[in-house]
PDB file of C-alpha atoms in Angstrom:
ATOM      1  CA  MET A 724      59.255 -29.748 125.021  1.00  0.00           C
ATOM      2  CA  ALA A 725      62.437 -27.710 125.383  1.00  0.00           C
ATOM      3  CA  PRO A 726      62.087 -24.435 127.184  1.00  0.00           C
ATOM      4  CA  ARG A 727      62.636 -21.376 124.920  1.00  0.00           C
ATOM      5  CA  LYS A 728      65.878 -19.693 125.116  1.00  0.00           C
ATOM      6  CA  HIS A 729      65.780 -15.883 125.646  1.00  0.00           C
ATOM      7  CA  LYS A 730      68.643 -13.496 125.178  1.00  0.00           C
ATOM      8  CA  PRO A 731      69.897 -11.596 128.430  1.00  0.00           C
ATOM      9  CA  VAL A 732      68.775  -8.274 128.830  1.00  0.00           C
ATOM     10  CA  PHE A 733      71.265  -5.779 130.398  1.00  0.00           C
ATOM     11  CA  THR A 734      69.636  -2.882 132.222  1.00  0.00           C
ATOM     12  CA  PRO A 735      71.903  -0.024 133.218  1.00  0.00           C
ATOM     13  CA  PRO A 736      71.923   0.933 136.664  1.00  0.00           C
ATOM     14  CA  PRO A 737      70.047   3.987 137.864  1.00  0.00           C
ATOM     15  CA  GLN A 738      72.033   7.247 138.225  1.00  0.00           C
ATOM     16  CA  ASP A 739      71.216   7.348 142.151  1.00  0.00           C
ATOM     17  CA  LEU A 740      73.131   3.957 142.409  1.00  0.00           C
ATOM     18  CA  ARG A 741      76.145   5.591 140.927  1.00  0.00           C
ATOM     19  CA  ARG A 742      75.824   8.619 143.358  1.00  0.00           C
ATOM     20  CA  ARG A 743      75.340   6.115 146.329  1.00  0.00           C
ATOM     21  CA  ALA A 744      78.368   4.126 145.239  1.00  0.00           C
ATOM     22  CA  VAL A 745      80.941   7.035 144.922  1.00  0.00           C
ATOM     23  CA  ASN A 746      81.204   8.995 148.128  1.00  0.00           C
ATOM     24  CA  PHE A 747      82.627  12.522 146.962  1.00  0.00           C
ATOM     25  CA  THR A 748      82.923  13.840 150.646  1.00  0.00           C
ATOM     26  CA  LYS A 749      84.836  10.688 151.888  1.00  0.00           C
ATOM     27  CA  GLY A 750      87.296   8.012 149.996  1.00  0.00           C
ATOM     28  CA  PHE A 751      88.120   8.443 146.362  1.00  0.00           C
ATOM     29  CA  ARG A 752      86.884   9.506 143.236  1.00  0.00           C
ATOM     30  CA  LEU A 753      86.290   7.123 140.312  1.00  0.00           C
ATOM     31  CA  LYS A 754      89.551   8.549 138.672  1.00  0.00           C
ATOM     32  CA  LEU A 755      92.207   8.602 141.039  1.00  0.00           C
ATOM     33  CA  ALA A 756      94.466  11.833 141.209  1.00  0.00           C
ATOM     34  CA  PRO A 757      98.021  11.622 141.527  1.00  0.00           C
ATOM     35  CA  GLU A 758      98.012  12.564 145.114  1.00  0.00           C
ATOM     36  CA  GLU A 759      95.397   9.923 145.740  1.00  0.00           C
ATOM     37  CA  LEU A 760      97.157   7.047 144.088  1.00  0.00           C
ATOM     38  CA  ARG A 761     100.288   8.101 145.937  1.00  0.00           C
ATOM     39  CA  LYS A 762      98.392   7.579 149.244  1.00  0.00           C
ATOM     40  CA  LEU A 763      97.207   4.189 147.840  1.00  0.00           C
ATOM     41  CA  GLU A 764     100.638   3.280 146.955  1.00  0.00           C
ATOM     42  CA  GLU A 765     101.845   3.992 150.427  1.00  0.00           C
ATOM     43  CA  VAL A 766      99.219   2.023 152.047  1.00  0.00           C
ATOM     44  CA  VAL A 767     100.173  -1.176 149.745  1.00  0.00           C
ATOM     45  CA  GLU A 768     103.991  -0.727 150.602  1.00  0.00           C
ATOM     46  CA  ARG A 769     103.268  -0.592 154.366  1.00  0.00           C
ATOM     47  CA  ALA A 770     101.165  -3.690 153.702  1.00  0.00           C
ATOM     48  CA  SER A 771     104.071  -5.222 151.782  1.00  0.00           C
ATOM     49  CA  ASP A 772     106.114  -5.229 155.095  1.00  0.00           C
ATOM     50  CA  ALA A 773     103.199  -7.081 156.546  1.00  0.00           C
ATOM     51  CA  LEU A 774     103.115  -9.331 153.467  1.00  0.00           C
ATOM     52  CA  SER A 775     106.614 -10.320 154.056  1.00  0.00           C
ATOM     53  CA  GLN A 776     106.395 -11.347 157.700  1.00  0.00           C
ATOM     54  CA  ASP A 777     103.235 -13.297 156.721  1.00  0.00           C
ATOM     55  CA  VAL A 778     104.899 -15.139 153.900  1.00  0.00           C
ATOM     56  CA  ALA A 779     107.801 -15.768 156.030  1.00  0.00           C
ATOM     57  CA  GLY A 780     105.689 -17.232 158.682  1.00  0.00           C
ATOM     58  CA  LYS A 781     103.943 -19.503 156.216  1.00  0.00           C
ATOM     59  CA  LEU A 782     107.242 -20.444 154.757  1.00  0.00           C
ATOM     60  CA  ARG A 783     108.442 -21.625 158.332  1.00  0.00           C
ATOM     61  CA  LEU A 784     105.301 -23.848 158.483  1.00  0.00           C
ATOM     62  CA  LEU A 785     105.608 -25.114 154.898  1.00  0.00           C
ATOM     63  CA  ARG A 786     109.156 -26.185 155.907  1.00  0.00           C
ATOM     64  CA  ALA A 787     107.920 -27.987 159.248  1.00  0.00           C
ATOM     65  CA  ALA A 788     105.142 -29.710 157.227  1.00  0.00           C
ATOM     66  CA  LEU A 789     107.401 -31.119 154.916  1.00  0.00           C
ATOM     67  CA  GLU A 790     109.689 -32.386 157.790  1.00  0.00           C
ATOM     68  CA  ASP A 791     106.512 -34.145 159.044  1.00  0.00           C
ATOM     69  CA  VAL A 792     105.684 -35.681 155.717  1.00  0.00           C
ATOM     70  CA  ALA A 793     109.390 -36.856 155.356  1.00  0.00           C
ATOM     71  CA  ALA A 794     109.369 -38.439 158.647  1.00  0.00           C
ATOM     72  CA  ALA A 795     106.351 -40.331 157.580  1.00  0.00           C
ATOM     73  CA  ASP A 796     104.796 -40.240 161.076  1.00  0.00           C
ATOM     74  CA  THR A 797     101.196 -39.778 162.002  1.00  0.00           C
ATOM     75  CA  ARG A 798     100.985 -36.262 161.163  1.00  0.00           C
ATOM     76  CA  ALA A 799     101.863 -36.880 157.456  1.00  0.00           C
ATOM     77  CA  ASP A 800      98.332 -36.713 156.353  1.00  0.00           C
ATOM     78  CA  THR A 801      97.668 -33.390 158.398  1.00  0.00           C
ATOM     79  CA  ALA A 802     101.064 -32.011 157.029  1.00  0.00           C
ATOM     80  CA  MET A 803     100.224 -32.807 153.222  1.00  0.00           C
ATOM     81  CA  ARG A 804      96.820 -30.684 153.888  1.00  0.00           C
ATOM     82  CA  ALA A 805      98.925 -27.846 155.380  1.00  0.00           C
ATOM     83  CA  LEU A 806     101.296 -28.136 152.296  1.00  0.00           C
ATOM     84  CA  ARG A 807      98.291 -27.734 150.058  1.00  0.00           C
ATOM     85  CA  THR A 808      96.557 -24.825 152.110  1.00  0.00           C
ATOM     86  CA  LEU A 809      99.508 -22.834 152.814  1.00  0.00           C
ATOM     87  CA  SER A 810     100.790 -23.117 149.315  1.00  0.00           C
ATOM     88  CA  LEU A 811      97.540 -21.834 148.118  1.00  0.00           C
ATOM     89  CA  GLU A 812      97.788 -18.860 150.668  1.00  0.00           C
ATOM     90  CA  ILE A 813     100.904 -17.839 149.315  1.00  0.00           C
ATOM     91  CA  LYS A 814      99.995 -18.107 145.762  1.00  0.00           C
ATOM     92  CA  GLY A 815      96.853 -15.602 146.413  1.00  0.00           C
ATOM     93  CA  MET A 816      99.041 -13.058 148.312  1.00  0.00           C
ATOM     94  CA  GLY A 817     101.839 -12.733 145.621  1.00  0.00           C
ATOM     95  CA  GLY A 818     100.514 -10.975 142.841  1.00  0.00           C
ATOM     96  CA  MET A 819      98.372  -8.377 144.971  1.00  0.00           C
ATOM     97  CA  PHE A 820     101.914  -7.158 146.085  1.00  0.00           C
ATOM     98  CA  LYS A 821     104.073  -7.070 142.770  1.00  0.00           C
ATOM     99  CA  TYR A 822     105.423 -10.623 143.686  1.00  0.00           C
ATOM    100  CA  PRO A 823     104.048 -12.553 140.640  1.00  0.00           C
ATOM    101  CA  LEU A 824     107.230 -14.765 140.789  1.00  0.00           C
ATOM    102  CA  LEU A 825     106.146 -15.676 144.337  1.00  0.00           C
ATOM    103  CA  THR A 826     102.875 -16.523 143.127  1.00  0.00           C
ATOM    104  CA  ALA A 827     104.018 -18.547 140.350  1.00  0.00           C
ATOM    105  CA  PHE A 828     106.345 -20.639 142.447  1.00  0.00           C
ATOM    106  CA  ALA A 829     103.371 -21.075 144.862  1.00  0.00           C
ATOM    107  CA  LYS A 830     101.167 -22.247 142.232  1.00  0.00           C
ATOM    108  CA  SER A 831     103.642 -24.704 140.948  1.00  0.00           C
ATOM    109  CA  LEU A 832     103.797 -26.059 144.508  1.00  0.00           C
ATOM    110  CA  ASN A 833     100.258 -26.216 145.002  1.00  0.00           C
ATOM    111  CA  ASP A 834      99.555 -28.085 141.673  1.00  0.00           C
ATOM    112  CA  PHE A 835     101.865 -30.472 142.536  1.00  0.00           C
ATOM    113  CA  VAL A 836     101.127 -31.138 146.145  1.00  0.00           C
ATOM    114  CA  LYS A 837      97.486 -31.367 145.382  1.00  0.00           C
ATOM    115  CA  THR A 838      98.153 -34.702 143.348  1.00  0.00           C
ATOM    116  CA  ILE A 839     100.069 -36.368 145.981  1.00  0.00           C
ATOM    117  CA  ASP A 840      99.173 -38.442 148.959  1.00  0.00           C
ATOM    118  CA  GLN A 841     102.283 -39.549 150.393  1.00  0.00           C
ATOM    119  CA  PRO A 842     105.445 -38.404 148.340  1.00  0.00           C
ATOM    120  CA  THR A 843     108.151 -40.309 147.258  1.00  0.00           C
ATOM    121  CA  PRO A 844     111.830 -39.288 147.907  1.00  0.00           C
ATOM    122  CA  ILE A 845     112.126 -37.400 144.762  1.00  0.00           C
ATOM    123  CA  GLN A 846     108.657 -35.474 145.246  1.00  0.00           C
ATOM    124  CA  LEU A 847     110.023 -34.405 148.693  1.00  0.00           C
ATOM    125  CA  ASP A 848     113.160 -33.118 146.896  1.00  0.00           C
ATOM    126  CA  ILE A 849     110.774 -31.126 144.501  1.00  0.00           C
ATOM    127  CA  ILE A 850     108.680 -29.671 147.097  1.00  0.00           C
ATOM    128  CA  ALA A 851     111.777 -28.759 149.117  1.00  0.00           C
ATOM    129  CA  ALA A 852     113.160 -27.064 145.864  1.00  0.00           C
ATOM    130  CA  GLN A 853     109.863 -25.007 145.417  1.00  0.00           C
ATOM    131  CA  ILE A 854     109.839 -23.810 149.178  1.00  0.00           C
ATOM    132  CA  ASP A 855     113.646 -22.689 148.736  1.00  0.00           C
ATOM    133  CA  ALA A 856     112.726 -20.759 145.744  1.00  0.00           C
ATOM    134  CA  LEU A 857     109.865 -19.001 147.838  1.00  0.00           C
ATOM    135  CA  TYR A 858     112.294 -18.383 150.253  1.00  0.00           C
ATOM    136  CA  VAL A 859     114.738 -16.710 147.726  1.00  0.00           C
ATOM    137  CA  VAL A 860     112.045 -14.617 146.221  1.00  0.00           C
ATOM    138  CA  LEU A 861     111.079 -13.123 149.582  1.00  0.00           C
ATOM    139  CA  ALA A 862     114.519 -12.900 150.898  1.00  0.00           C
ATOM    140  CA  ARG A 863     115.578 -10.807 147.931  1.00  0.00           C
ATOM    141  CA  GLN A 864     112.211  -8.978 147.462  1.00  0.00           C
ATOM    142  CA  ILE A 865     112.130 -10.006 143.731  1.00  0.00           C
ATOM    143  CA  GLN A 866     109.363  -8.138 142.114  1.00  0.00           C
ATOM    144  CA  GLY A 867     107.998  -8.828 138.517  1.00  0.00           C
ATOM    145  CA  ASP A 868     109.017 -12.007 136.904  1.00  0.00           C
ATOM    146  CA  GLY A 869     112.522 -11.877 138.017  1.00  0.00           C
ATOM    147  CA  GLY A 870     115.299 -12.533 135.410  1.00  0.00           C
ATOM    148  CA  ARG A 871     116.421 -15.117 133.104  1.00  0.00           C
ATOM    149  CA  THR A 872     117.452 -17.502 136.110  1.00  0.00           C
ATOM    150  CA  GLU A 873     114.293 -17.192 137.962  1.00  0.00           C
ATOM    151  CA  ARG A 874     112.362 -18.012 134.818  1.00  0.00           C
ATOM    152  CA  GLU A 875     114.518 -20.939 133.951  1.00  0.00           C
ATOM    153  CA  LEU A 876     114.161 -22.076 137.567  1.00  0.00           C
ATOM    154  CA  LEU A 877     110.607 -22.005 137.475  1.00  0.00           C
ATOM    155  CA  GLN A 878     110.334 -23.705 134.184  1.00  0.00           C
ATOM    156  CA  ALA A 879     112.746 -26.463 135.413  1.00  0.00           C
ATOM    157  CA  LEU A 880     110.360 -26.909 138.577  1.00  0.00           C
ATOM    158  CA  ARG A 881     107.262 -27.160 136.337  1.00  0.00           C
ATOM    159  CA  GLN A 882     108.954 -29.883 134.207  1.00  0.00           C
ATOM    160  CA  ALA A 883     109.956 -31.722 137.138  1.00  0.00           C
ATOM    161  CA  THR A 884     106.519 -31.644 138.995  1.00  0.00           C
ATOM    162  CA  ALA A 885     104.927 -32.676 135.324  1.00  0.00           C
ATOM    163  CA  LYS A 886     107.215 -35.623 135.386  1.00  0.00           C
ATOM    164  CA  TYR A 887     106.828 -36.718 139.054  1.00  0.00           C
ATOM    165  CA  LYS A 888     103.402 -35.797 139.782  1.00  0.00           C
ATOM    166  CA  ASN A 889     100.964 -38.600 140.811  1.00  0.00           C
ATOM    167  CA  PRO A 890      98.654 -39.221 137.981  1.00  0.00           C
ATOM    168  CA  ALA A 891      96.263 -41.200 139.634  1.00  0.00           C
ATOM    169  CA  ARG A 892      94.916 -38.238 141.625  1.00  0.00           C
ATOM    170  CA  ASP A 893      94.765 -35.824 138.549  1.00  0.00           C
ATOM    171  CA  THR A 894      91.320 -37.513 137.528  1.00  0.00           C
ATOM    172  CA  ALA A 895      89.791 -37.271 141.199  1.00  0.00           C
ATOM    173  CA  ASP A 896      90.540 -33.684 141.672  1.00  0.00           C
TER     174      ASP A 896
END
């Protein structure tokens, strides 16, 4: 006999939970005042400098990993894992700090490298182009979705990754 299906019942939280969650003596209210919003934006702006430094470090590591993969030495497997991990980390960082284009390029790179075990020369070129695009976004501090050129480059990289990705790994992930 099949179990009976019940509709979910949503219970509103008690008022004392709201009182405990919102601290009126410290921190911020539920609806931010312009002054509070400005303070938060300043914190994010200061963190953006740290973001640039952090992403720049990750980009250097990406470039070094790409060189190890291209050399096809004993570190190639570890370097491919590093490419996957670093691109995923950069992807997660971009949108938080008004760099959705950084996120888009990092996502494109991550989607591509997660389907590859040992890249072919053309795949290495595509990976290098994506890393270069990440460098440009960071160096020029391109916020938002960039302009027409950036959108066209992103689209071209997506087409290249779709054409040259390793279809054998797609079904495994």
